[in-house]
XYZ file of C-alpha atoms in Angstrom:
641
model
C 0.096 0.085 0.047
C 1.137 3.422 -0.774
C 0.239 6.238 1.171
C 1.389 9.989 0.939
C 4.104 11.197 3.898
C 3.604 13.715 5.198
C 5.726 16.283 7.716
C 3.933 15.673 10.935
C 5.220 18.079 13.440
C 5.737 16.663 17.274
C 5.043 18.439 20.266
C 8.517 19.910 21.109
C 9.390 21.793 18.002
C 5.172 23.366 17.818
C 6.426 24.308 21.951
C 9.724 25.728 20.392
C 8.058 27.839 17.838
C 5.546 29.273 19.856
C 8.016 30.707 21.910
C 9.951 31.960 18.569
C 6.346 33.601 18.224
C 6.240 34.559 21.221
C 9.853 37.026 21.509
C 8.931 38.088 17.640
C 5.587 39.608 18.388
C 7.704 41.547 21.023
C 10.036 43.376 18.624
C 7.226 44.118 15.837
C 7.585 47.772 14.673
C 4.673 50.790 15.335
C 5.218 50.691 11.268
C 3.047 48.900 8.054
C 3.855 47.116 6.167
C 2.319 43.333 5.276
C 3.354 39.807 7.206
C 3.099 36.607 6.034
C 1.889 33.632 8.530
C 3.757 30.260 7.652
C 3.258 26.963 8.977
C 4.647 23.807 10.647
C 6.468 23.285 7.113
C 7.651 26.762 6.350
C 4.529 27.125 3.751
C 3.064 30.569 3.420
C -0.285 29.857 4.859
C -1.866 34.233 5.123
C -0.881 37.232 4.104
C -2.000 40.457 5.326
C -1.477 44.073 5.455
C -1.264 46.460 8.568
C -1.464 50.122 9.510
C 0.395 49.397 12.451
C 2.287 46.117 12.277
C 2.709 45.335 16.169
C -0.999 45.940 16.933
C -2.183 44.106 13.630
C 0.258 40.794 14.179
C -0.652 40.778 17.644
C -3.968 40.705 17.771
C -3.852 37.171 16.085
C -2.439 35.588 19.391
C -4.529 37.167 21.704
C -8.339 37.698 22.489
C -10.684 35.415 21.160
C -11.785 34.826 17.110
C -14.419 33.276 14.918
C -14.064 29.393 13.590
C -12.443 30.402 10.626
C -9.790 32.481 11.831
C -9.250 30.183 15.278
C -7.775 27.569 12.095
C -6.081 29.900 10.731
C -4.339 30.832 13.523
C -3.952 27.043 15.170
C -1.339 26.539 12.044
C 0.781 29.257 12.634
C 4.550 28.431 13.356
C 6.232 31.827 12.382
C 5.689 34.871 10.408
C 7.937 37.244 8.404
C 7.077 40.931 7.908
C 7.722 43.888 5.599
C 7.736 47.341 6.331
C 6.403 49.798 4.100
C 6.496 53.390 3.854
C 3.189 53.603 4.056
C -0.690 52.348 3.112
C -0.540 52.200 -0.200
C 3.006 50.027 -0.708
C 1.415 47.640 1.639
C -1.648 47.371 0.009
C 0.391 46.845 -3.319
C 2.885 44.305 -1.263
C -0.081 42.447 -0.068
C -1.166 41.570 -3.843
C 1.484 41.051 -5.604
C 2.531 38.476 -2.733
C -0.549 36.939 -2.472
C -0.463 36.165 -6.536
C 3.551 35.019 -6.102
C 2.771 32.764 -2.735
C -1.073 31.738 -3.162
C -1.660 31.492 0.315
C -4.207 28.673 1.065
C -6.104 31.249 3.686
C -6.172 34.399 1.305
C -8.921 35.252 -1.030
C -7.640 34.155 -3.941
C -8.856 35.557 -7.638
C -8.541 32.110 -9.487
C -11.550 31.032 -10.923
C -13.237 34.326 -11.865
C -14.270 34.712 -15.306
C -12.735 37.297 -17.449
C -14.682 39.374 -19.753
C -14.751 40.728 -23.301
C -13.206 44.135 -24.473
C -13.381 46.096 -28.043
C -9.686 46.458 -29.073
C -8.869 48.994 -31.662
C -5.350 47.916 -32.399
C -1.630 50.897 -32.098
C -0.756 49.858 -35.681
C 0.086 51.537 -38.814
C -3.138 49.762 -40.292
C -5.234 49.253 -36.891
C -7.971 46.765 -36.979
C -10.816 45.776 -34.402
C -10.696 42.748 -32.519
C -12.195 41.131 -29.223
C -10.277 40.011 -26.265
C -10.287 39.074 -23.169
C -6.623 40.180 -22.060
C -6.020 43.867 -21.401
C -2.309 44.509 -22.326
C -0.424 48.171 -21.708
C -0.025 47.699 -25.416
C -0.779 52.002 -26.607
C -4.088 50.055 -27.788
C -7.605 51.619 -27.020
C -9.646 49.116 -24.917
C -13.356 49.563 -24.399
C -15.946 47.333 -22.228
C -15.905 45.242 -20.606
C -19.031 43.646 -22.364
C -21.769 41.527 -20.476
C -20.354 38.020 -23.057
C -18.660 37.353 -25.833
C -22.012 37.351 -28.183
C -22.403 41.199 -27.385
C -19.080 42.030 -27.884
C -18.878 40.259 -31.022
C -22.298 41.768 -32.584
C -20.852 45.049 -31.626
C -17.715 44.788 -33.425
C -19.832 42.900 -36.438
C -21.888 46.159 -36.594
C -18.784 48.454 -36.520
C -16.902 46.326 -39.120
C -20.012 47.443 -41.609
C -20.063 50.984 -41.171
C -15.735 51.788 -41.082
C -13.743 49.186 -43.181
C -10.866 48.980 -41.127
C -7.970 46.100 -41.946
C -9.737 42.817 -41.441
C -6.717 40.924 -41.522
C -4.139 39.571 -38.536
C -1.486 39.360 -41.474
C -1.186 41.523 -44.456
C -2.406 39.290 -47.901
C -0.422 39.370 -50.951
C -4.119 40.478 -52.936
C -7.546 41.762 -51.898
C -10.068 39.637 -50.187
C -13.514 39.007 -49.442
C -13.999 41.880 -47.188
C -12.565 44.524 -49.481
C -15.558 43.714 -52.348
C -17.953 43.494 -49.138
C -16.875 47.250 -48.522
C -15.607 46.434 -45.071
C -12.208 46.620 -45.571
C -10.198 49.413 -47.756
C -7.619 46.843 -48.755
C -3.869 48.366 -46.837
C -2.617 45.282 -48.578
C -2.839 46.257 -51.914
C -4.158 49.909 -52.001
C -2.591 53.319 -50.512
C -4.979 54.031 -47.597
C -3.776 57.812 -45.436
C -3.269 57.956 -41.893
C -5.580 60.388 -42.083
C -8.502 58.168 -43.176
C -7.955 55.685 -40.257
C -7.631 58.094 -37.915
C -10.818 59.216 -39.307
C -12.397 55.881 -38.816
C -10.915 55.389 -35.120
C -11.903 58.687 -33.841
C -15.895 57.664 -35.421
C -15.206 53.846 -33.760
C -13.984 55.472 -30.601
C -16.597 58.097 -30.499
C -19.597 55.450 -30.870
C -17.959 53.000 -28.040
C -17.768 56.138 -25.969
C -21.579 56.540 -25.778
C -22.007 58.898 -29.254
C -24.346 55.877 -30.909
C -27.192 58.669 -31.250
C -25.198 61.458 -32.993
C -23.981 58.708 -35.328
C -27.733 57.430 -36.313
C -28.394 61.080 -36.651
C -25.453 61.276 -39.091
C -26.649 57.751 -40.891
C -30.299 58.741 -41.216
C -29.016 62.526 -43.269
C -26.979 59.813 -45.358
C -29.991 57.517 -45.763
C -32.401 60.635 -46.490
C -29.704 61.868 -49.265
C -29.246 58.454 -51.078
C -33.146 58.003 -51.316
C -33.058 61.560 -52.560
C -30.418 60.415 -55.359
C -32.606 57.434 -56.099
C -30.254 55.121 -54.554
C -32.112 52.922 -52.747
C -29.736 50.351 -52.599
C -27.566 52.387 -50.717
C -30.427 53.848 -48.629
C -31.641 50.724 -47.541
C -27.894 49.211 -46.706
C -27.862 52.821 -44.349
C -31.119 52.094 -42.651
C -30.297 48.371 -41.902
C -27.160 50.223 -40.335
C -29.084 52.508 -38.149
C -32.035 48.989 -37.379
C -28.816 47.126 -35.782
C -27.588 50.221 -33.665
C -30.777 50.568 -32.116
C -31.271 46.896 -31.775
C -27.951 46.804 -30.449
C -28.492 49.644 -27.466
C -31.725 48.331 -26.625
C -30.299 45.419 -25.058
C -28.470 47.684 -22.362
C -30.676 48.782 -19.369
C -30.116 52.566 -18.420
C -29.650 52.867 -15.020
C -27.988 56.310 -14.461
C -28.344 59.281 -16.539
C -24.693 60.535 -15.969
C -23.283 58.342 -18.345
C -19.981 57.263 -16.610
C -17.826 54.151 -16.136
C -18.147 52.308 -13.004
C -17.912 49.347 -10.801
C -19.857 48.896 -7.866
C -19.044 46.613 -5.120
C -21.163 44.790 -2.309
C -20.093 41.952 -0.016
C -22.166 39.833 2.283
C -20.908 37.646 5.197
C -22.250 34.076 6.556
C -21.131 30.418 7.889
C -17.068 31.840 7.095
C -18.036 32.433 3.244
C -17.897 35.796 1.455
C -19.677 36.556 -1.509
C -18.755 39.457 -3.540
C -21.370 41.498 -6.535
C -19.593 43.715 -9.231
C -22.227 45.606 -11.176
C -20.362 46.955 -13.916
C -21.622 50.317 -15.227
C -20.462 51.626 -18.410
C -21.878 54.881 -20.337
C -24.395 54.806 -17.292
C -25.784 51.515 -18.660
C -25.736 48.404 -16.502
C -23.619 45.807 -18.820
C -22.969 43.111 -16.474
C -23.016 41.677 -13.065
C -20.967 39.048 -11.275
C -20.480 37.491 -8.534
C -17.689 35.425 -6.582
C -18.129 32.776 -3.202
C -15.288 32.240 -1.166
C -14.497 31.318 2.389
C -12.578 33.968 4.108
C -10.295 33.488 7.468
C -8.984 37.467 8.057
C -11.039 40.412 8.920
C -14.019 40.624 6.877
C -13.432 43.774 5.385
C -9.976 43.160 4.660
C -10.206 40.368 2.773
C -12.962 42.452 0.810
C -10.451 44.803 -0.069
C -8.015 42.120 -0.790
C -10.442 40.953 -3.614
C -10.999 44.507 -4.631
C -6.942 44.764 -5.172
C -6.662 41.672 -7.394
C -9.605 42.552 -9.832
C -7.446 45.625 -10.343
C -4.333 44.079 -10.276
C -3.461 43.405 -14.101
C -6.125 45.356 -15.817
C -5.222 48.790 -16.912
C -9.366 49.457 -18.612
C -10.220 51.084 -15.267
C -13.582 52.691 -14.620
C -13.753 56.360 -14.072
C -15.099 55.370 -10.260
C -15.416 52.283 -8.054
C -18.521 52.756 -5.521
C -17.290 50.280 -2.084
C -19.212 49.774 0.885
C -19.009 51.178 4.238
C -17.093 48.601 6.814
C -19.409 47.213 9.086
C -18.251 49.375 12.443
C -19.014 52.502 10.267
C -22.137 51.300 8.515
C -23.594 50.511 12.234
C -22.579 54.125 12.594
C -25.700 57.428 13.062
C -25.305 59.507 9.195
C -25.444 62.403 11.365
C -22.080 61.317 13.438
C -19.861 64.796 12.825
C -16.708 64.175 10.432
C -13.134 64.833 12.097
C -11.016 68.329 11.807
C -9.463 68.087 8.433
C -7.385 70.095 5.806
C -8.809 72.449 4.397
C -8.213 71.163 0.775
C -9.236 67.526 2.308
C -13.070 66.554 1.957
C -13.959 63.890 3.525
C -17.651 62.740 3.459
C -19.565 63.314 6.639
C -19.592 59.985 8.693
C -16.703 58.467 6.879
C -14.228 56.837 9.560
C -11.173 56.948 9.925
C -9.671 53.807 8.398
C -12.264 53.559 5.660
C -10.407 57.013 4.518
C -6.998 55.421 4.485
C -8.298 52.130 2.846
C -9.668 54.599 0.088
C -7.416 57.235 -0.194
C -4.784 54.225 -0.719
C -6.715 52.678 -3.351
C -7.005 56.380 -5.221
C -3.187 56.430 -5.075
C -2.622 53.558 -6.324
C -5.157 53.285 -9.366
C -5.502 56.617 -9.728
C -9.613 56.129 -9.794
C -12.134 57.986 -7.791
C -13.023 55.670 -5.416
C -16.536 56.129 -3.382
C -17.819 55.095 -0.380
C -21.002 56.617 -0.265
C -22.781 57.753 3.089
C -26.471 58.358 1.635
C -28.773 59.018 -1.984
C -28.414 57.206 -5.136
C -24.648 56.110 -4.878
C -25.131 54.675 -1.614
C -28.521 52.826 -2.857
C -26.468 51.510 -5.850
C -23.766 49.725 -3.272
C -26.991 48.607 -1.313
C -28.145 46.857 -3.951
C -24.925 45.260 -4.901
C -24.549 44.562 -1.208
C -28.784 42.403 -1.214
C -27.317 40.310 -4.252
C -24.274 39.183 -2.567
C -26.229 38.142 0.243
C -28.807 36.324 -2.089
C -26.164 34.555 -3.990
C -24.586 33.492 0.121
C -28.480 32.240 1.017
C -29.068 30.647 -2.190
C -25.706 28.870 -2.058
C -26.502 27.594 1.290
C -30.250 26.187 0.749
C -28.715 24.553 -2.198
C -26.061 22.457 0.132
C -29.017 21.879 2.603
C -30.912 20.689 -0.612
C -28.115 18.593 -1.987
C -27.520 17.260 1.667
C -30.732 16.274 2.452
C -30.876 14.722 -0.804
C -27.629 12.713 -0.869
C -28.868 11.421 2.797
C -31.937 10.547 1.329
C -30.115 8.486 -1.398
C -27.988 6.709 1.198
C -30.894 5.688 3.184
C -32.872 4.385 0.038
C -29.633 2.586 -0.921
C -29.434 1.232 1.848
C -33.176 -0.420 2.049
C -32.940 -1.707 -1.341
C -29.819 -3.697 -0.780
C -31.713 -4.983 2.954
C -28.485 -2.956 4.432
C -30.184 -0.873 6.807
C -28.007 2.588 7.195
C -25.101 2.807 5.022
C -22.885 5.034 6.708
C -19.303 4.567 5.048
C -18.523 3.119 1.665
C -15.574 1.944 0.023
C -15.048 1.351 -3.362
C -11.873 0.181 -5.477
C -10.632 -0.084 -9.101
C -8.080 -1.687 -10.554
C -5.859 0.094 -13.682
C -3.631 -1.517 -16.321
C -2.685 -1.331 -19.638
C -1.769 -4.005 -21.476
C -0.784 -5.895 -17.854
C 1.903 -3.078 -17.317
C 2.148 -1.694 -14.139
C -0.556 -2.789 -12.503
C -2.035 -0.499 -10.155
C -5.710 -0.086 -7.811
C -7.044 2.094 -5.807
C -10.080 2.791 -2.957
C -12.285 6.265 -2.188
C -14.398 5.985 0.443
C -17.478 8.183 0.943
C -19.291 8.668 4.379
C -22.903 9.551 4.674
C -22.685 9.992 0.434
C -19.850 12.545 0.121
C -16.087 11.690 -0.543
C -13.688 11.561 2.730
C -10.426 12.272 0.756
C -8.007 11.651 3.300
C -9.111 8.271 3.873
C -8.414 7.429 -0.083
C -5.508 4.864 -0.766
C -3.352 3.212 -3.511
C -2.117 -0.171 -4.158
C 0.758 -1.302 -6.149
C 0.213 -4.639 -7.237
C 2.650 -7.442 -5.862
C 1.737 -10.977 -6.993
C -0.304 -10.906 -9.967
C 1.231 -10.920 -13.418
C -0.445 -9.751 -16.382
C -4.410 -8.203 -16.617
C -5.915 -10.826 -14.456
C -8.924 -8.655 -12.956
C -10.029 -11.042 -10.280
C -6.931 -12.119 -8.665
C -5.994 -8.290 -8.661
C -9.319 -8.089 -6.808
C -7.930 -10.726 -4.434
C -4.460 -9.080 -3.627
C -5.976 -5.745 -2.885
C -9.209 -6.656 -0.930
C -6.787 -9.208 0.983
C -4.258 -6.461 1.754
C -6.919 -3.646 2.573
C -9.061 -5.971 5.375
C -5.985 -7.650 6.683
C -4.791 -3.733 7.958
C -8.185 -2.869 8.733
C -8.409 -5.714 11.438
C -4.474 -5.294 12.332
C -4.603 -1.636 13.275
C -8.492 -1.708 14.205
C -9.244 0.553 11.411
C -13.063 1.338 10.560
C -15.085 -1.387 8.733
C -17.196 -0.050 5.759
C -20.809 -0.777 5.975
C -20.864 -1.133 2.210
C -17.535 -2.379 -0.630
C -18.262 -1.490 -3.976
C -15.879 -3.591 -6.697
C -15.864 -2.267 -10.179
C -17.171 -5.378 -12.323
C -19.952 -8.083 -12.345
C -20.297 -11.523 -10.757
C -16.483 -12.360 -11.221
C -15.088 -9.236 -9.370
C -17.740 -9.974 -6.471
C -17.186 -13.546 -5.991
C -13.397 -12.878 -5.805
C -14.030 -10.017 -3.136
C -16.469 -12.067 -1.092
C -14.276 -15.433 -1.389
C -11.444 -13.699 0.091
C -13.295 -11.748 3.041
C -15.653 -14.745 4.307
C -13.269 -17.564 3.547
C -9.532 -15.637 4.359
C -10.461 -13.485 6.859
C -13.860 -14.065 8.556
C -15.324 -11.065 7.361
C -18.965 -10.450 6.311
C -19.492 -7.532 4.414
C -21.582 -7.053 1.568
C -20.276 -6.555 -1.515
C -21.827 -5.110 -4.530
C -20.904 -4.601 -7.985
C -21.017 -1.921 -10.428
C -20.997 -3.059 -14.215
C -20.589 -0.615 -17.163
C -21.992 -0.879 -21.149
C -20.268 -0.918 -23.947
C -19.663 3.294 -23.677
C -18.423 2.719 -20.202
C -21.050 4.217 -18.741
C -22.644 2.758 -15.066
C -25.402 0.447 -16.278
C -26.499 -1.918 -13.371
C -26.330 -2.769 -9.333
C -25.189 -6.237 -8.615
C -25.474 -8.268 -5.734
C -25.637 -11.287 -3.697
C -24.163 -14.971 -4.359
C -24.558 -15.757 -6.888
C -24.731 -12.234 -7.520
C -27.785 -11.020 -9.249
C -28.743 -7.333 -10.750
C -30.751 -4.910 -8.589
C -33.364 -3.224 -10.269
C -32.423 0.365 -9.204
C -33.960 3.001 -11.274
C -31.092 4.729 -13.482
C -32.766 8.191 -13.094
C -32.936 7.727 -9.056
C -30.915 9.617 -6.849
C -29.275 6.245 -5.139
C -28.246 5.201 -9.308
C -27.190 8.876 -9.235
C -24.436 8.557 -5.772
C -23.307 5.193 -7.223
C -22.483 6.535 -10.459
C -20.615 9.352 -8.451
C -18.419 6.816 -6.826
C -17.809 4.524 -9.541
C -16.629 7.916 -11.738
C -13.978 8.857 -8.329
C -12.559 5.779 -7.557
C -11.733 5.213 -11.376
C -10.509 8.667 -11.375
C -8.396 8.146 -8.795
C -7.132 4.308 -9.815
C -6.701 6.137 -13.663
C -4.308 8.933 -12.035
C -1.830 6.779 -10.035
C -1.744 4.400 -12.804
C -0.323 7.379 -15.244
C 1.778 8.399 -12.519
C 3.662 4.845 -11.769
C 3.677 4.041 -15.792
C 5.637 7.694 -15.896
C 7.916 6.356 -13.184
C 8.328 3.317 -14.316
C 9.016 4.155 -18.180
C 11.569 6.475 -16.753
C 13.304 3.698 -14.783
C 13.108 1.486 -17.437
C 14.806 4.335 -20.152
C 18.220 4.965 -17.337
C 18.464 0.677 -16.989
C 19.280 0.008 -20.125
C 21.770 1.838 -20.198
C 25.349 0.062 -18.785
C 26.951 1.503 -16.711
C 23.697 3.082 -14.685
C 22.492 1.184 -10.960
C 19.716 2.057 -9.094
C 22.116 4.889 -7.200
C 23.162 6.399 -9.790
C 20.028 6.647 -11.490
C 18.291 8.191 -8.581
C 21.446 10.829 -8.697
C 20.931 11.830 -11.967
C 16.762 12.614 -11.329
C 17.821 14.396 -8.361
C 20.356 16.445 -9.926
C 18.595 17.430 -13.356
C 14.740 16.957 -12.046
C 13.232 14.957 -15.178
C 14.398 13.111 -18.332
C 13.584 15.751 -20.724
C 16.018 18.387 -18.892
C 18.532 15.542 -19.003
C 17.851 14.890 -22.480
C 18.724 18.543 -23.522
C 21.720 18.956 -21.262
C 25.228 18.851 -22.647
C 28.573 16.498 -21.550
C 29.713 18.400 -19.296
C 26.569 19.065 -17.207
C 27.374 15.264 -15.795
C 30.782 15.811 -14.237
C 29.671 17.001 -11.063
C 28.010 13.711 -10.883
C 31.495 12.097 -11.399
C 30.511 10.564 -14.716
C 32.911 10.848 -17.486
C 32.577 12.120 -20.851
C 32.386 8.548 -22.590
C 29.191 7.716 -20.057
C 27.620 10.815 -20.583
C 27.635 10.150 -24.478
C 26.137 7.151 -23.832
C 23.474 8.227 -21.808
C 22.407 11.085 -24.206
C 22.569 8.840 -26.852
C 20.172 6.393 -25.209
C 17.678 9.087 -24.259
C 18.003 11.446 -27.381
C 17.913 8.060 -29.930
C 20.735 9.146 -32.084
C 24.950 9.884 -31.376
C 25.520 12.423 -28.965
C 28.075 15.487 -29.167
C 31.148 14.651 -27.408
C 33.358 17.624 -26.593
């Protein structure tokens, strides 16, 4: 059996670590900066920022905390800190450290969608394109758009209105776009910079909300074409006007000031945070997006960390950002008097000092106006974003409760179908080999219908030669439950094997006749499309008539898919290692000790292939043997110095 090896912390090491923390806490400075919390393996598990490092870091080790924060604190065995000259530097540094180290307890912007933008490229002959990447390349970016379809439809309209270059690479002759009137063909004809600039300005005006003026221009041209009896041109212009109307009608107008702004709201519950963003462009709400994730630190600080990650690599910023108030500030009365400030500094009434510092730090970094509204329409917009975030959290927990109740019911019903009563723990097995090579097996565990990954186990088959699935099942079942008996581990209520009568019979024979165990065994039979088709049980095994669309059958499918995935992954890892070993073992003069040294030195066979003869010298390998190694790995004569 192959279990993953993990460094285990002993009690003495833990006491020494806590004593070190106590000493370092007394040396913390009264300055702004960032702190990096580490676990017993030296891995950075949390990064935070602080206006006063001494106060913030000490707070983790004093007083009471929520269950989530307590879990973080329980793993801290050391910390580092970096002093910054200002809160702005701390904000930027925190964002960069999170992106560098990906700490497990930080809010990580890793699965959020990227929105499409329309881009006018910065070239002598510019062109329009839809992209999800925004670079500082002097191109003009417009968006984001609600989805790729909306962006493509807008680009399609602009392509018909303004015949910029279409091809990424200049062709040798004019293409179909030229004949359709959608390109001026700079590949073959002379298109002046003034012509391109005029079209770029028109496109910019359109995308910046000037579509009404462009509609008026098109209307004038349409009427002129009609008067000249050029009805085909008039119809074309009319179609352009209708396309603009259809495109702009889909956008909901929410404000009258036509500004680009992002409105944030967040909500927290049960250790989870939901952040809702309303993307408004030219006064129109074009997209709403919500992210849900667990958080472990202070809720507002973790929220601001999320905001900084949203904008850290995005130069296409809005004109304004609206943020919600801090929880303490939100609870304070709106009539609370503001603190005295300089005449040139305008502080919104009721804004807390820490709020103001966060707002100013973001403004200094992003060069964008940041508002934390206290009242009026702007606060209503933030409240709407907060309500949407709260609804997203409530929906998540309702779905979880529904899924849990469905899973519990499925487990209960499965037990009734099999005549077992309550099925608490299920252990499932799957064998994996390709043409009999590197046979392995895997076991997954489901407790109350949910996977318990820390209980998963891998097996390298030791006694079976060739692709014998029945004997492999015997060996693995024997090894697993001999260990269960020897170490007094938890017995399963049901064993699930991948296969039918033969696999079930092999497992039952080992359990009952060799180990004296009477654990129910069922088998999952696949159809010709390798999908779970039938459940079998008994001796001799018979089909259990479970409906294919039942929750019980769906649970069994999930179990079979999971154990198959786990077994295949382990087999691929084993086969890859075996191929490396066999490649090196085939070289005369390479034994086990030297093979391990080579892999440790180069890191992989690929890097070894790319090495030079001289790179083998630190391992005590001469030119001749180094040449033989390279020749064997590269499949051709290796160069000699």
